[in-house]
Each structure stands twice: as structure tokens, then as C-alpha cells.
Coordinates of C-alpha atoms and ligand atoms in Angstrom, one line a residue:
M1 CA 83.0 -116.1 -132.6
S2 CA 82.8 -119.3 -134.6
E3 CA 79.3 -119.0 -136.0
V4 CA 79.0 -116.8 -139.1
G5 CA 76.0 -114.6 -139.4
E6 CA 73.1 -114.6 -141.8
R7 CA 74.1 -113.0 -145.1
R8 CA 70.8 -113.1 -147.0
L9 CA 68.1 -110.5 -147.3
L10 CA 64.4 -111.3 -146.7
I11 CA 62.2 -110.1 -149.5
D12 CA 58.7 -111.3 -150.0
G13 CA 59.1 -114.3 -147.8
E14 CA 62.3 -115.5 -149.5
L15 CA 65.8 -115.4 -148.1
V16 CA 67.8 -114.1 -151.1
E17 CA 71.2 -112.7 -152.2
A18 CA 71.3 -109.1 -153.5
S19 CA 70.3 -108.6 -157.1
G20 CA 73.7 -108.5 -158.8
G21 CA 75.2 -110.7 -156.1
A22 CA 77.4 -108.2 -154.4
T23 CA 78.3 -108.5 -150.7
F24 CA 79.9 -106.2 -148.1
D25 CA 82.2 -106.9 -145.1
N26 CA 81.0 -107.0 -141.5
V27 CA 84.0 -105.9 -139.5
N28 CA 84.6 -106.5 -135.7
P29 CA 85.4 -103.0 -134.3
A30 CA 87.5 -104.4 -131.5
T31 CA 89.8 -106.5 -133.6
E32 CA 89.4 -104.9 -137.1
E33 CA 88.9 -108.5 -138.5
V34 CA 86.3 -109.3 -141.1
L35 CA 83.7 -111.5 -139.5
G36 CA 82.0 -112.4 -142.8
V37 CA 79.8 -110.8 -145.5
T38 CA 76.2 -109.7 -146.0
A39 CA 74.3 -109.4 -149.2
D40 CA 74.6 -105.8 -150.4
G41 CA 71.0 -104.8 -151.2
T42 CA 70.4 -102.4 -154.1
A43 CA 67.7 -99.8 -154.8
A44 CA 66.0 -102.5 -157.0
D45 CA 66.0 -104.9 -154.0
M46 CA 64.5 -102.2 -151.9
E47 CA 61.8 -101.5 -154.5
R48 CA 61.0 -105.2 -154.6
A49 CA 60.7 -105.3 -150.8
V50 CA 58.4 -102.3 -150.8
A51 CA 56.2 -103.8 -153.5
A52 CA 56.0 -107.0 -151.4
A53 CA 55.2 -105.1 -148.2
R54 CA 52.5 -103.2 -150.1
R55 CA 50.9 -106.3 -151.5
A56 CA 51.1 -108.2 -148.2
F57 CA 49.5 -105.4 -146.3
D58 CA 46.7 -104.9 -148.9
E59 CA 46.0 -108.6 -149.5
S60 CA 47.2 -110.9 -146.8
G61 CA 44.6 -110.3 -144.1
W62 CA 47.4 -109.5 -141.5
A63 CA 45.9 -106.1 -140.8
T64 CA 42.5 -107.5 -139.8
D65 CA 43.6 -110.7 -138.0
P66 CA 44.7 -110.0 -134.5
E67 CA 44.8 -113.7 -133.6
L68 CA 47.3 -114.4 -136.4
R69 CA 49.4 -111.5 -135.3
K70 CA 49.5 -112.7 -131.7
R71 CA 50.5 -116.2 -132.7
C72 CA 53.2 -115.0 -135.1
L73 CA 54.7 -112.6 -132.6
G74 CA 54.8 -115.4 -130.1
Q75 CA 56.6 -117.6 -132.6
L76 CA 59.2 -114.9 -133.4
Q77 CA 59.7 -114.3 -129.7
A78 CA 60.4 -118.0 -129.1
A79 CA 62.7 -118.2 -132.1
L80 CA 64.7 -115.2 -130.8
E81 CA 64.9 -116.6 -127.3
A82 CA 66.2 -120.0 -128.7
E83 CA 69.1 -118.1 -130.4
Q84 CA 69.7 -115.6 -127.6
E85 CA 73.2 -116.7 -126.8
A86 CA 74.3 -116.7 -130.5
L87 CA 72.7 -113.3 -130.9
R88 CA 74.6 -112.1 -127.8
A89 CA 78.0 -113.2 -129.2
E90 CA 77.1 -111.7 -132.6
L91 CA 76.2 -108.4 -131.1
V92 CA 79.4 -108.1 -129.2
A93 CA 81.3 -109.1 -132.3
E94 CA 79.7 -106.7 -134.8
V95 CA 78.8 -103.8 -132.5
G96 CA 81.9 -104.0 -130.3
C97 CA 79.6 -103.4 -127.3
P98 CA 80.7 -104.7 -123.9
I99 CA 79.1 -108.1 -123.2
L100 CA 77.9 -106.5 -119.9
S101 CA 75.6 -104.3 -121.9
T102 CA 73.9 -107.3 -123.5
W103 CA 72.6 -108.5 -120.1
G104 CA 70.7 -105.2 -120.0
P105 CA 69.7 -102.7 -122.6
Q106 CA 71.7 -104.1 -125.5
L107 CA 69.8 -107.5 -125.6
D108 CA 68.2 -109.1 -122.6
A109 CA 66.0 -106.2 -121.5
P110 CA 64.4 -105.5 -124.9
L111 CA 64.2 -109.3 -125.7
K112 CA 62.1 -109.7 -122.6
E113 CA 59.3 -107.2 -123.6
A114 CA 59.8 -105.3 -126.8
I115 CA 57.7 -107.9 -128.7
T116 CA 55.7 -109.5 -125.9
W117 CA 54.3 -106.2 -124.5
P118 CA 52.9 -105.0 -127.9
A119 CA 51.6 -108.5 -128.5
E120 CA 49.7 -108.4 -125.2
M121 CA 48.4 -105.0 -126.0
I122 CA 46.7 -106.2 -129.2
D123 CA 43.8 -107.3 -126.9
R124 CA 44.0 -104.3 -124.6
F125 CA 44.5 -101.5 -127.1
E126 CA 41.6 -99.1 -127.6
W127 CA 40.9 -100.0 -131.2
K128 CA 37.4 -98.3 -131.1
R129 CA 36.0 -95.6 -128.9
S130 CA 32.5 -94.2 -128.9
L131 CA 31.9 -90.5 -129.0
G132 CA 28.3 -90.9 -128.0
P133 CA 25.1 -89.7 -129.7
K134 CA 25.0 -86.1 -131.0
D135 CA 23.0 -83.9 -133.3
P136 CA 26.1 -82.4 -135.0
F137 CA 24.4 -79.7 -137.0
G138 CA 21.6 -79.0 -134.6
M139 CA 19.1 -79.9 -137.3
G140 CA 17.3 -82.8 -135.7
S141 CA 19.5 -85.7 -136.8
L142 CA 20.9 -87.7 -133.9
N143 CA 24.0 -89.6 -134.8
E144 CA 26.2 -92.3 -133.2
R145 CA 29.9 -91.7 -133.8
E146 CA 32.9 -93.9 -133.3
V147 CA 36.6 -93.4 -133.7
W148 CA 38.5 -96.4 -135.1
K149 CA 42.2 -97.0 -135.0
E150 CA 43.7 -98.8 -138.0
P151 CA 47.2 -99.7 -139.1
V152 CA 49.1 -97.1 -141.1
G153 CA 50.1 -99.6 -143.8
V154 CA 53.6 -100.1 -145.0
V155 CA 56.2 -98.8 -142.6
G156 CA 59.8 -98.2 -143.6
V157 CA 62.0 -98.9 -140.6
I158 CA 65.6 -97.4 -140.7
T159 CA 67.9 -98.2 -137.8
P160 CA 71.4 -97.3 -136.5
W161 CA 74.3 -99.5 -135.2
N162 CA 74.6 -98.5 -131.5
F163 CA 71.8 -100.6 -129.9
P164 CA 70.7 -102.3 -133.1
I165 CA 68.6 -105.1 -131.7
E166 CA 67.0 -102.9 -129.0
I167 CA 65.9 -100.4 -131.6
I168 CA 64.8 -102.9 -134.2
L169 CA 62.7 -104.9 -131.7
N170 CA 61.1 -101.8 -130.2
K171 CA 59.9 -100.9 -133.7
L172 CA 59.1 -104.3 -135.0
G173 CA 56.9 -105.2 -132.0
P174 CA 54.6 -102.2 -132.2
V175 CA 54.6 -102.1 -136.1
L176 CA 53.5 -105.7 -136.4
A177 CA 51.2 -105.7 -133.4
M178 CA 49.3 -102.8 -134.8
G179 CA 48.8 -104.7 -138.1
N180 CA 51.3 -103.0 -140.4
S181 CA 53.8 -104.5 -142.8
M182 CA 57.4 -103.3 -142.8
V183 CA 60.7 -103.0 -144.7
L184 CA 63.7 -102.9 -142.4
K185 CA 66.9 -101.2 -143.5
P186 CA 69.5 -101.8 -140.8
A187 CA 72.8 -99.9 -140.4
P188 CA 75.6 -101.1 -142.7
D189 CA 78.0 -101.4 -139.7
T190 CA 75.8 -104.0 -137.9
P191 CA 73.7 -106.0 -140.4
W192 CA 73.6 -109.5 -138.9
N193 CA 71.3 -109.0 -136.0
A194 CA 68.7 -107.7 -138.6
T195 CA 69.3 -110.5 -141.2
R196 CA 69.0 -113.0 -138.4
I197 CA 65.6 -111.7 -137.6
G198 CA 64.8 -112.0 -141.3
R199 CA 65.8 -115.7 -141.3
L200 CA 63.8 -116.4 -138.1
V201 CA 60.7 -114.7 -139.6
A202 CA 61.0 -116.8 -142.8
E203 CA 61.9 -120.1 -141.2
Q204 CA 60.2 -120.1 -137.8
T205 CA 57.0 -118.1 -138.1
D206 CA 53.7 -118.0 -140.0
I207 CA 54.1 -114.3 -140.7
P208 CA 52.7 -114.0 -144.3
A209 CA 55.3 -113.4 -147.0
G210 CA 56.0 -109.7 -147.5
I211 CA 54.8 -108.6 -144.1
V212 CA 58.5 -108.4 -142.9
N213 CA 61.3 -107.6 -145.3
V214 CA 64.9 -107.0 -144.4
V215 CA 67.2 -105.2 -146.9
A216 CA 70.7 -104.6 -145.7
S217 CA 73.0 -102.5 -147.8
S218 CA 76.4 -100.8 -147.7
D219 CA 74.8 -97.8 -149.4
H220 CA 72.9 -95.5 -147.0
L221 CA 70.9 -94.2 -150.0
V222 CA 69.2 -97.5 -150.6
G223 CA 67.3 -96.4 -147.5
E224 CA 66.1 -93.3 -149.3
V225 CA 63.7 -95.4 -151.4
L226 CA 61.7 -95.8 -148.2
S227 CA 61.4 -92.1 -147.8
T228 CA 60.4 -91.4 -151.3
S229 CA 58.3 -94.4 -152.4
P230 CA 54.6 -93.6 -152.7
D231 CA 53.9 -97.2 -151.6
V232 CA 55.4 -96.6 -148.2
D233 CA 52.9 -95.0 -145.8
M234 CA 55.3 -94.0 -143.0
V235 CA 59.0 -93.9 -142.1
A236 CA 60.1 -94.9 -138.6
F237 CA 63.7 -93.8 -138.2
T238 CA 66.4 -93.9 -135.5
G239 CA 69.7 -92.3 -136.2
S240 CA 71.4 -88.9 -136.4
T241 CA 69.5 -85.6 -136.5
A242 CA 71.2 -84.8 -139.8
T243 CA 69.8 -87.9 -141.5
G244 CA 66.5 -87.4 -139.8
K245 CA 66.1 -84.0 -141.4
R246 CA 67.1 -85.5 -144.8
I247 CA 64.5 -88.3 -144.4
M248 CA 61.8 -85.8 -143.4
A249 CA 62.6 -83.6 -146.4
A250 CA 62.5 -86.6 -148.8
A251 CA 59.2 -87.9 -147.2
S252 CA 57.5 -84.5 -147.7
E253 CA 57.1 -85.2 -151.4
T254 CA 54.6 -87.9 -150.6
L255 CA 53.4 -86.3 -147.3
K256 CA 54.1 -89.4 -145.4
P257 CA 54.3 -89.2 -141.6
V258 CA 57.8 -89.6 -140.2
F259 CA 58.6 -90.9 -136.7
L260 CA 62.1 -89.8 -135.8
E261 CA 64.3 -90.8 -132.9
L262 CA 67.4 -88.6 -133.2
G263 CA 70.4 -87.4 -131.3
G264 CA 70.8 -86.0 -127.9
K265 CA 73.1 -83.9 -125.6
S266 CA 71.5 -84.7 -122.3
V267 CA 72.5 -83.5 -118.8
T268 CA 73.3 -85.0 -115.5
M269 CA 72.4 -82.2 -113.1
V270 CA 73.6 -82.6 -109.5
L271 CA 71.9 -80.0 -107.3
D272 CA 73.8 -78.5 -104.3
D273 CA 71.9 -80.6 -101.7
A274 CA 72.8 -83.9 -103.3
D275 CA 75.1 -86.6 -101.9
F276 CA 78.1 -86.0 -104.1
A277 CA 80.0 -89.1 -103.2
S278 CA 77.2 -91.2 -104.7
A279 CA 76.0 -88.9 -107.4
I280 CA 79.1 -87.6 -109.1
P281 CA 81.0 -90.8 -109.9
G282 CA 78.0 -92.1 -111.8
A283 CA 78.5 -89.4 -114.4
A284 CA 81.5 -91.4 -115.7
M285 CA 79.0 -93.9 -117.0
V286 CA 78.9 -91.9 -120.2
C287 CA 81.7 -94.2 -121.1
F288 CA 79.5 -97.3 -121.0
H289 CA 79.5 -98.7 -124.5
A290 CA 82.0 -96.0 -125.4
G291 CA 79.4 -93.3 -125.1
Q292 CA 77.4 -94.6 -128.0
G293 CA 74.0 -94.0 -126.7
C294 CA 71.6 -91.3 -127.8
A295 CA 70.2 -90.8 -124.2
M296 CA 73.6 -90.7 -122.5
P297 CA 73.9 -87.7 -120.2
T298 CA 77.1 -86.2 -121.7
R299 CA 76.9 -82.8 -120.0
L300 CA 77.5 -82.8 -116.2
L301 CA 76.2 -79.7 -114.5
V302 CA 77.5 -79.1 -111.0
P303 CA 77.0 -76.2 -108.6
R304 CA 79.9 -73.8 -108.6
S305 CA 79.9 -73.8 -104.8
R306 CA 80.9 -77.5 -104.8
Y307 CA 82.8 -77.6 -108.1
D308 CA 86.2 -78.6 -106.8
E309 CA 84.6 -81.4 -104.7
A310 CA 83.0 -82.7 -107.8
L311 CA 86.2 -82.7 -109.8
D312 CA 88.0 -84.5 -107.0
L313 CA 85.4 -87.3 -107.3
L314 CA 85.4 -87.4 -111.1
G315 CA 89.1 -88.1 -111.5
P316 CA 89.1 -91.4 -109.7
A317 CA 85.7 -92.4 -111.3
F318 CA 87.2 -92.0 -114.8
A319 CA 90.4 -93.7 -113.8
G320 CA 88.3 -96.6 -112.7
I321 CA 86.5 -97.2 -116.1
S322 CA 87.6 -100.6 -117.3
Y323 CA 87.8 -100.9 -121.0
G324 CA 89.2 -103.0 -123.8
D325 CA 88.1 -106.4 -125.1
P326 CA 84.2 -106.3 -125.2
T327 CA 84.0 -110.0 -124.6
D328 CA 85.5 -109.5 -121.2
A329 CA 82.7 -109.2 -118.7
S330 CA 84.7 -106.8 -116.5
N331 CA 84.8 -104.1 -119.2
L332 CA 82.4 -101.3 -119.3
M333 CA 83.6 -100.1 -122.6
G334 CA 84.8 -101.5 -125.9
P335 CA 85.7 -99.7 -129.0
V336 CA 83.6 -97.2 -131.0
V337 CA 82.0 -98.8 -134.0
S338 CA 84.3 -97.8 -136.8
A339 CA 87.5 -95.9 -137.8
R340 CA 85.3 -93.1 -139.1
Q341 CA 83.5 -92.8 -135.8
R342 CA 86.8 -92.9 -133.9
D343 CA 88.2 -90.1 -136.1
R344 CA 85.0 -88.1 -135.6
V345 CA 85.3 -88.4 -131.8
M346 CA 89.0 -87.5 -131.8
G347 CA 88.0 -84.4 -133.9
Y348 CA 85.7 -83.2 -131.2
I349 CA 88.3 -83.8 -128.5
D350 CA 90.8 -81.7 -130.5
Q351 CA 88.1 -79.0 -130.9
G352 CA 87.5 -79.0 -127.1
K353 CA 91.2 -78.5 -126.5
A354 CA 91.3 -75.7 -129.1
E355 CA 88.3 -74.0 -127.5
G356 CA 90.1 -73.9 -124.1
A357 CA 88.3 -76.6 -122.2
R358 CA 90.6 -78.4 -119.7
L359 CA 91.2 -82.1 -119.9
L360 CA 90.7 -83.7 -116.5
C361 CA 91.6 -87.1 -118.0
G362 CA 91.8 -89.0 -121.3
G363 CA 91.8 -87.2 -124.6
G364 CA 93.7 -89.7 -126.7
R365 CA 93.8 -93.1 -128.2
P366 CA 94.9 -95.8 -125.7
A367 CA 98.5 -96.8 -126.3
H368 CA 98.1 -100.3 -124.9
L369 CA 95.4 -101.3 -127.4
D370 CA 97.0 -101.5 -130.9
R371 CA 94.0 -103.0 -132.6
G372 CA 90.4 -101.8 -132.6
W373 CA 88.9 -98.4 -132.7
F374 CA 89.3 -97.3 -129.1
V375 CA 89.2 -93.9 -127.5
E376 CA 90.3 -93.2 -123.9
P377 CA 87.6 -92.3 -121.3
T378 CA 87.7 -88.5 -121.5
C379 CA 86.5 -85.8 -119.2
F380 CA 86.6 -82.1 -120.1
V381 CA 86.2 -79.5 -117.2
D382 CA 85.8 -75.7 -117.2
V383 CA 83.5 -76.1 -120.2
E384 CA 81.4 -73.1 -121.4
P385 CA 77.9 -73.9 -122.4
D386 CA 78.2 -72.6 -125.9
M387 CA 81.4 -74.5 -126.8
A388 CA 81.1 -77.1 -129.6
I389 CA 81.8 -79.9 -127.2
A390 CA 78.9 -78.8 -125.0
Q391 CA 76.5 -78.4 -128.0
E392 CA 77.3 -81.2 -130.5
E393 CA 76.5 -84.9 -130.0
I394 CA 80.0 -86.5 -129.9
F395 CA 78.8 -90.1 -129.6
G396 CA 82.0 -91.2 -127.8
P397 CA 83.3 -91.6 -124.2
V398 CA 83.4 -87.9 -123.6
L399 CA 81.9 -86.0 -120.6
V400 CA 81.9 -82.2 -120.4
V401 CA 81.6 -80.6 -117.0
I402 CA 79.9 -77.2 -116.7
P403 CA 79.4 -75.2 -113.4
F404 CA 76.2 -73.4 -112.5
D405 CA 75.3 -70.7 -110.0
D406 CA 71.7 -71.8 -108.9
D407 CA 68.8 -73.9 -110.0
D408 CA 67.6 -71.3 -112.5
H409 CA 71.0 -71.1 -114.1
A410 CA 71.2 -75.0 -114.2
V411 CA 67.8 -75.1 -116.0
E412 CA 69.0 -72.4 -118.5
I413 CA 72.1 -74.4 -119.3
A414 CA 70.2 -77.7 -119.6
N415 CA 67.8 -76.1 -122.0
N416 CA 70.5 -74.4 -124.0
S417 CA 70.6 -77.2 -126.5
R418 CA 69.0 -77.9 -129.8
Y419 CA 68.4 -81.4 -128.5
G420 CA 66.0 -82.5 -125.8
L421 CA 66.1 -86.3 -125.4
S422 CA 66.9 -87.3 -121.8
G423 CA 68.7 -86.4 -118.6
M424 CA 69.2 -87.1 -114.9
I425 CA 68.7 -84.8 -111.9
T426 CA 69.9 -85.6 -108.4
S427 CA 68.9 -83.8 -105.3
G428 CA 68.6 -84.5 -101.6
D429 CA 64.9 -83.5 -102.0
L430 CA 62.9 -85.5 -104.5
E431 CA 60.2 -82.7 -104.7
R432 CA 62.9 -80.2 -105.6
A433 CA 64.2 -82.6 -108.3
K434 CA 60.7 -83.0 -109.7
G435 CA 60.2 -79.2 -109.8
V436 CA 63.4 -78.8 -111.8
A437 CA 62.4 -81.8 -114.0
A438 CA 59.2 -80.0 -115.0
R439 CA 61.3 -77.1 -116.4
I440 CA 63.6 -79.2 -118.5
R441 CA 62.6 -79.7 -122.1
T442 CA 63.4 -83.3 -122.7
G443 CA 61.4 -86.5 -123.4
T444 CA 62.7 -88.6 -120.5
L445 CA 64.3 -87.9 -117.2
G446 CA 65.7 -90.0 -114.4
L447 CA 65.4 -88.5 -110.9
N448 CA 67.8 -89.5 -108.1
G449 CA 69.2 -92.4 -110.1
G450 CA 65.8 -93.6 -111.2
I451 CA 65.3 -95.4 -114.5
W452 CA 62.3 -94.6 -116.8
Y453 CA 63.0 -97.4 -119.4
G454 CA 60.5 -100.0 -120.5
A455 CA 58.4 -101.3 -123.4
D456 CA 55.5 -99.6 -121.7
A457 CA 57.4 -96.3 -121.3
P458 CA 57.2 -93.7 -124.1
F459 CA 60.7 -92.7 -125.3
G460 CA 61.6 -89.8 -127.6
G461 CA 62.7 -86.3 -127.9
Y462 CA 61.7 -82.7 -127.7
K463 CA 63.1 -80.2 -130.2
Q464 CA 65.7 -81.6 -132.7
S465 CA 65.8 -84.9 -130.8
G466 CA 62.9 -86.2 -132.7
I467 CA 59.2 -86.4 -133.5
G468 CA 56.9 -89.0 -131.9
R469 CA 57.5 -91.6 -129.2
Q470 CA 58.7 -95.2 -129.3
C471 CA 57.2 -97.7 -126.8
G472 CA 54.2 -97.2 -124.5
I473 CA 50.7 -96.5 -125.7
E474 CA 52.1 -93.5 -127.6
G475 CA 54.4 -95.9 -129.4
L476 CA 51.5 -98.1 -130.5
E477 CA 49.3 -95.2 -131.5
I478 CA 52.0 -93.8 -133.7
F479 CA 51.7 -96.8 -136.0
T480 CA 47.9 -96.3 -136.5
E481 CA 45.7 -94.1 -138.5
T482 CA 42.4 -92.7 -137.2
K483 CA 39.1 -93.1 -138.8
T484 CA 35.9 -91.4 -137.5
V485 CA 32.6 -92.9 -138.6
G486 CA 29.0 -91.8 -137.9
W487 CA 25.5 -93.3 -138.4
P488 CA 22.0 -92.1 -137.6
V489 CA 20.5 -93.3 -134.3
Q490 CA 17.2 -95.0 -135.1
P491 CA 14.4 -93.3 -133.3
Ligands
NAD1 P1 72.9 -92.3 -139.2 O1 71.9 -91.3 -139.2 O2 74.2 -92.1 -139.9 O3 72.3 -93.7 -139.8 C1 71.1 -94.3 -139.3 C2 70.5 -95.2 -140.4 O4 70.1 -94.3 -141.4 C3 71.4 -96.2 -141.0 O5 70.7 -97.4 -141.3 C4 71.8 -95.5 -142.3 O6 72.2 -96.4 -143.3 C5 70.5 -94.8 -142.7 N1 70.6 -93.7 -143.6 C6 71.6 -92.8 -143.7 N2 71.3 -91.9 -144.7 C7 70.0 -92.2 -145.1 C8 69.2 -91.5 -146.0 N3 69.5 -90.4 -146.7 N4 67.9 -92.1 -146.2 C9 67.6 -93.2 -145.5 N5 68.4 -93.8 -144.6 C10 69.6 -93.3 -144.4 O7 73.1 -92.7 -137.7 P2 74.1 -93.7 -137.1 O8 75.5 -93.1 -137.2 O9 73.9 -95.0 -137.6 O10 73.7 -93.7 -135.5 C11 74.1 -92.8 -134.6 C12 73.0 -91.7 -134.4 O11 71.8 -92.3 -134.0 C13 73.4 -90.8 -133.3 O12 73.1 -89.4 -133.7 C14 72.4 -91.2 -132.2 O13 72.1 -90.2 -131.2 C15 71.2 -91.6 -132.9 N6 70.4 -92.5 -132.1 C16 69.2 -92.0 -131.7 C17 68.4 -92.8 -130.9 C18 67.1 -92.3 -130.3 O14 66.3 -93.2 -130.0 N7 66.9 -91.1 -130.3 C19 68.9 -94.1 -130.6 C20 70.1 -94.6 -131.1 C21 70.8 -93.7 -131.9

């Protein structure tokens, strides 16, 4: 990639270096080369950004001017679309995601609607609803009552590296459409897509200074200012469950609401009446983007009665996963994001072997790729539901295969997880699949290969996969407060 990314932070409408002037490297995970640097924001920078967001929310009129918000979101959308190809190349370079993924969930799909749908909803959202007249105390005083929806205020937005632009846009769109201001703290591994948004906001939109701030940092704890500051009204976080818990604990001091999109350990459940030849090979798609997706169905549950048939189909499916250079459109999988992440994934693979699971394929680092943080597409079979590799989120190209006896047993295994994010069920009978779906405790499910995704589709988790929903009406409401007002009805 020839073009170098935006290094500056956006604070109070200005594109700035970090206080102190430090920078940190942005490294390409496929080549291990330094792409360039980003301003290394400090806690002082973050505090300045929070103060700007507070002032802008309280004083700029953004919260009460839906026409301004629609116009500005349209400007930002146009600016992003104008740089779509540069953004694509940048994402592939800093995330290491296969370019194939950018034509779908990594870029083009969210760019199409993550901002435009919330912007359209500004006019259609139910900002006010009447409760009708009532004599609340039964003492002869008739009152009209209304429920008003209002922005929450200053939202701290903290995001991960795996689908960075998808996650940022699906927060930014609803946060701004609902009239809030925000401070974005992107993941240190992938800062440029976020700083690019900062530049576009500053240079190509009329968004008032301070409504959007972007503070990148190599220090995770700079994000903690957002959890603790009394000037931040809410934290919207996507990332690991461990960090989510820490944010929730820190936010409790100021009792701010937290919206958490966390980890997952979802299932692909193939029932005994399914067409195995079409259903089973699809399970190897956990290797797409090297398994770095929170909603990836990383546990494959297959009926014991057809177990061998399933394994016979899985071997070739894994052997057929093309991987390597993420700029090559034929590759489904590039590297994982960092050496640290590669070591973490390899640690889980070693643990799986030690626990007695059998490797059907993969399990190592590819010998033919001497640069980049690659892991072989890996499939463990004969996995027990309580093994660490069946319980922990690995976030790498690793599938575990678990046999079940009947539908009840399959549901029990699926729900034997502290997570509850997503999943897939395949059956020859859609009604049977729906019946099983109703018993699985997860926030989204695809039936018979169906896809639930969209800016209008609430996404989030049960249990330790999170609190709240992103996208859909629920994903707009979450960025609002509720005010109920009443007044006497004149006789
Ligand atoms: P992470 O939790 O390590 O980091 C996420 C973000 O939080 C980063 O910006 C990081 O700098 C910041 N952070 C870390 N510690 C912090 C603290 N104490 N206070 C404030 N901010 C802090 O996650 P990651 O490794 O970047 O991403 C991978 C994880 O994200 C996986 O567990 C994955 O399942 C999850 N994820 C979830 C979803 C979802 O929607 N449910 C989507 C994508 C990724």
C-alpha cells in the first residue's frame, strides 16, 4: 500500500498530534512491516476529548437539531464512499483481513447502511409517545402524559481490531443519529480506519467541533478514562468479555450505563435430517478472516449416528481453505492480527492436544509462510463439551467437533457455555430448526444457512456475550434516555 494513513487524533474539531508528541507503529500482520505511525494519545488527550464532547453536547445544539444531524451524516457517508478504495486497502494492510471480506462484512456491507439507516430513522424513530389521559391517583385530576426519548449525552466508544470499521460505523451511526456526542478509542492494532474517520469528520462535514473525537493510543488504559469520567454518560464497548467486565466495574463508580458487545463460542448444529454434503463443509468457514469474528460458530455439533460421515466431509473442506496473502482475492484467510494473538491461539491448540482432543487437520504454523502471524486451519474432533477448547473463545481458525445423541442433548451442549452470541442450525425441516432455535440462549441464529445481519437487525449477546443490542430499533433506543412528562387536561 503506497498511501500512508492518518496519524492525527481528532479533539475538539482539530486534527492534532498527541500531547507530548509520541507515536506508535502500525504493523502489517501479514508482512510484519511497519506501515507508519499514529499519534499516541495520552490520558490528558482523552480528558480533553471528553471535555470537548461534554461541551459540544451541552452547548452546540446538535442534540436538538435533527436536520443538522441528517445533513452531517450524509456528508460523512459521501466522504467515506469517496475514499472507499483507500479504506479497503488500508483495512487489508492493518487488519490482515482477506480482501474478500472487505466486499462483505468488513467494509462494503456496513458502509452501505450503518450510517444511512440510522440517519433515515431520525425521521421515523418514535421520539414521543402519548400514554393517553388518566387520573393517576383517582382523586379527580385528569392528566395527559407523554414519554419522550432524548439522547444519553456523551458516549465513550471503545472498539476492537477484528472488524474495526464495521464496529465503529455501527456505533457511530446510531450514536450520532440519536443526538449524542462521542469519544472514540479504537484498538491500538488497527488505528488508521478510525483516524481516517476523524479526518473526514473534521474536513468534510459540518459536524460541530467536539461532537466526534477520536483518540488512538497504544495504551489500553487511556480508554479507562471513558469508563471513569463523570462527564461521560455511557460507554459503548465491543471487545473481549474480560475487558467488558473491567469496564463495567469501572463504570459502576459513576453508575453510567454500559453497552457491551463481547465474546462468543457459538455453535453450528447440524441435525440428523440435514443434507450433510451441503451443511457440513460450511463449518470450515470458521477459518474466514482467521476465525477472528465474535459470532463465528466455532463449535460444530453433529449427530453421533452420522459422525463418521461428517468427519469425512470436514477433512476435504479444511484442506480446501485457501490462505496466505490477504491482498489475494482467492484467499479466505490471512494472518491473525499480532504475534501475541498467534501465540494465544497456539496456546489453545496445545491445550486441546493435551486434553486429548484429536486433530483432524492443522494444529501448527504454516511452514511455507515465513513472515506474518499465520496459523493453519485447524479442526479438533472427539471433543468433550467441557474441554477448554470447547469453552474458551480462541479467536483463531480453530473448529471443535462435538457429537450429540438427540436434539435435547444438542441443545444442552449448545447452552453449556458462558457465552450466548450467535449460532447456526441446519435441518431438513425448517420448523424443527425453529423449534430448536427457540431453546438456544443466544442473541442471533441463522437457520438453514440463513443470514440475520443488517443495520436494521439487533445484534448482541445473552449471558456473558454482552448487554444490550447494536443495530435495529433496539440499537437506536440504547443511545437514548427516557423522560416521562404529564400535564393537567383542561376541562
Ligand atoms: P480487547 O477487549 O482486548 O480490546 C478491545 C478494546 O478495548 C481496545 O480498543 C482496547 O484498547 C480497549 N481496552 C482494553 N482494556 C481497556 C480498559 N481497561 N478500559 C477501556 N478500554 C480498554 O478486545 P480485542 O482483543 O481488541 O478484540 C477481540 C475481542 O472482541 C474478542 O473477545 C471478540 O469476541 C470481541 N468482539 C466482540 C464483538 C461483538 O460484537 N460481540 C465483535 C468483535 C469482537
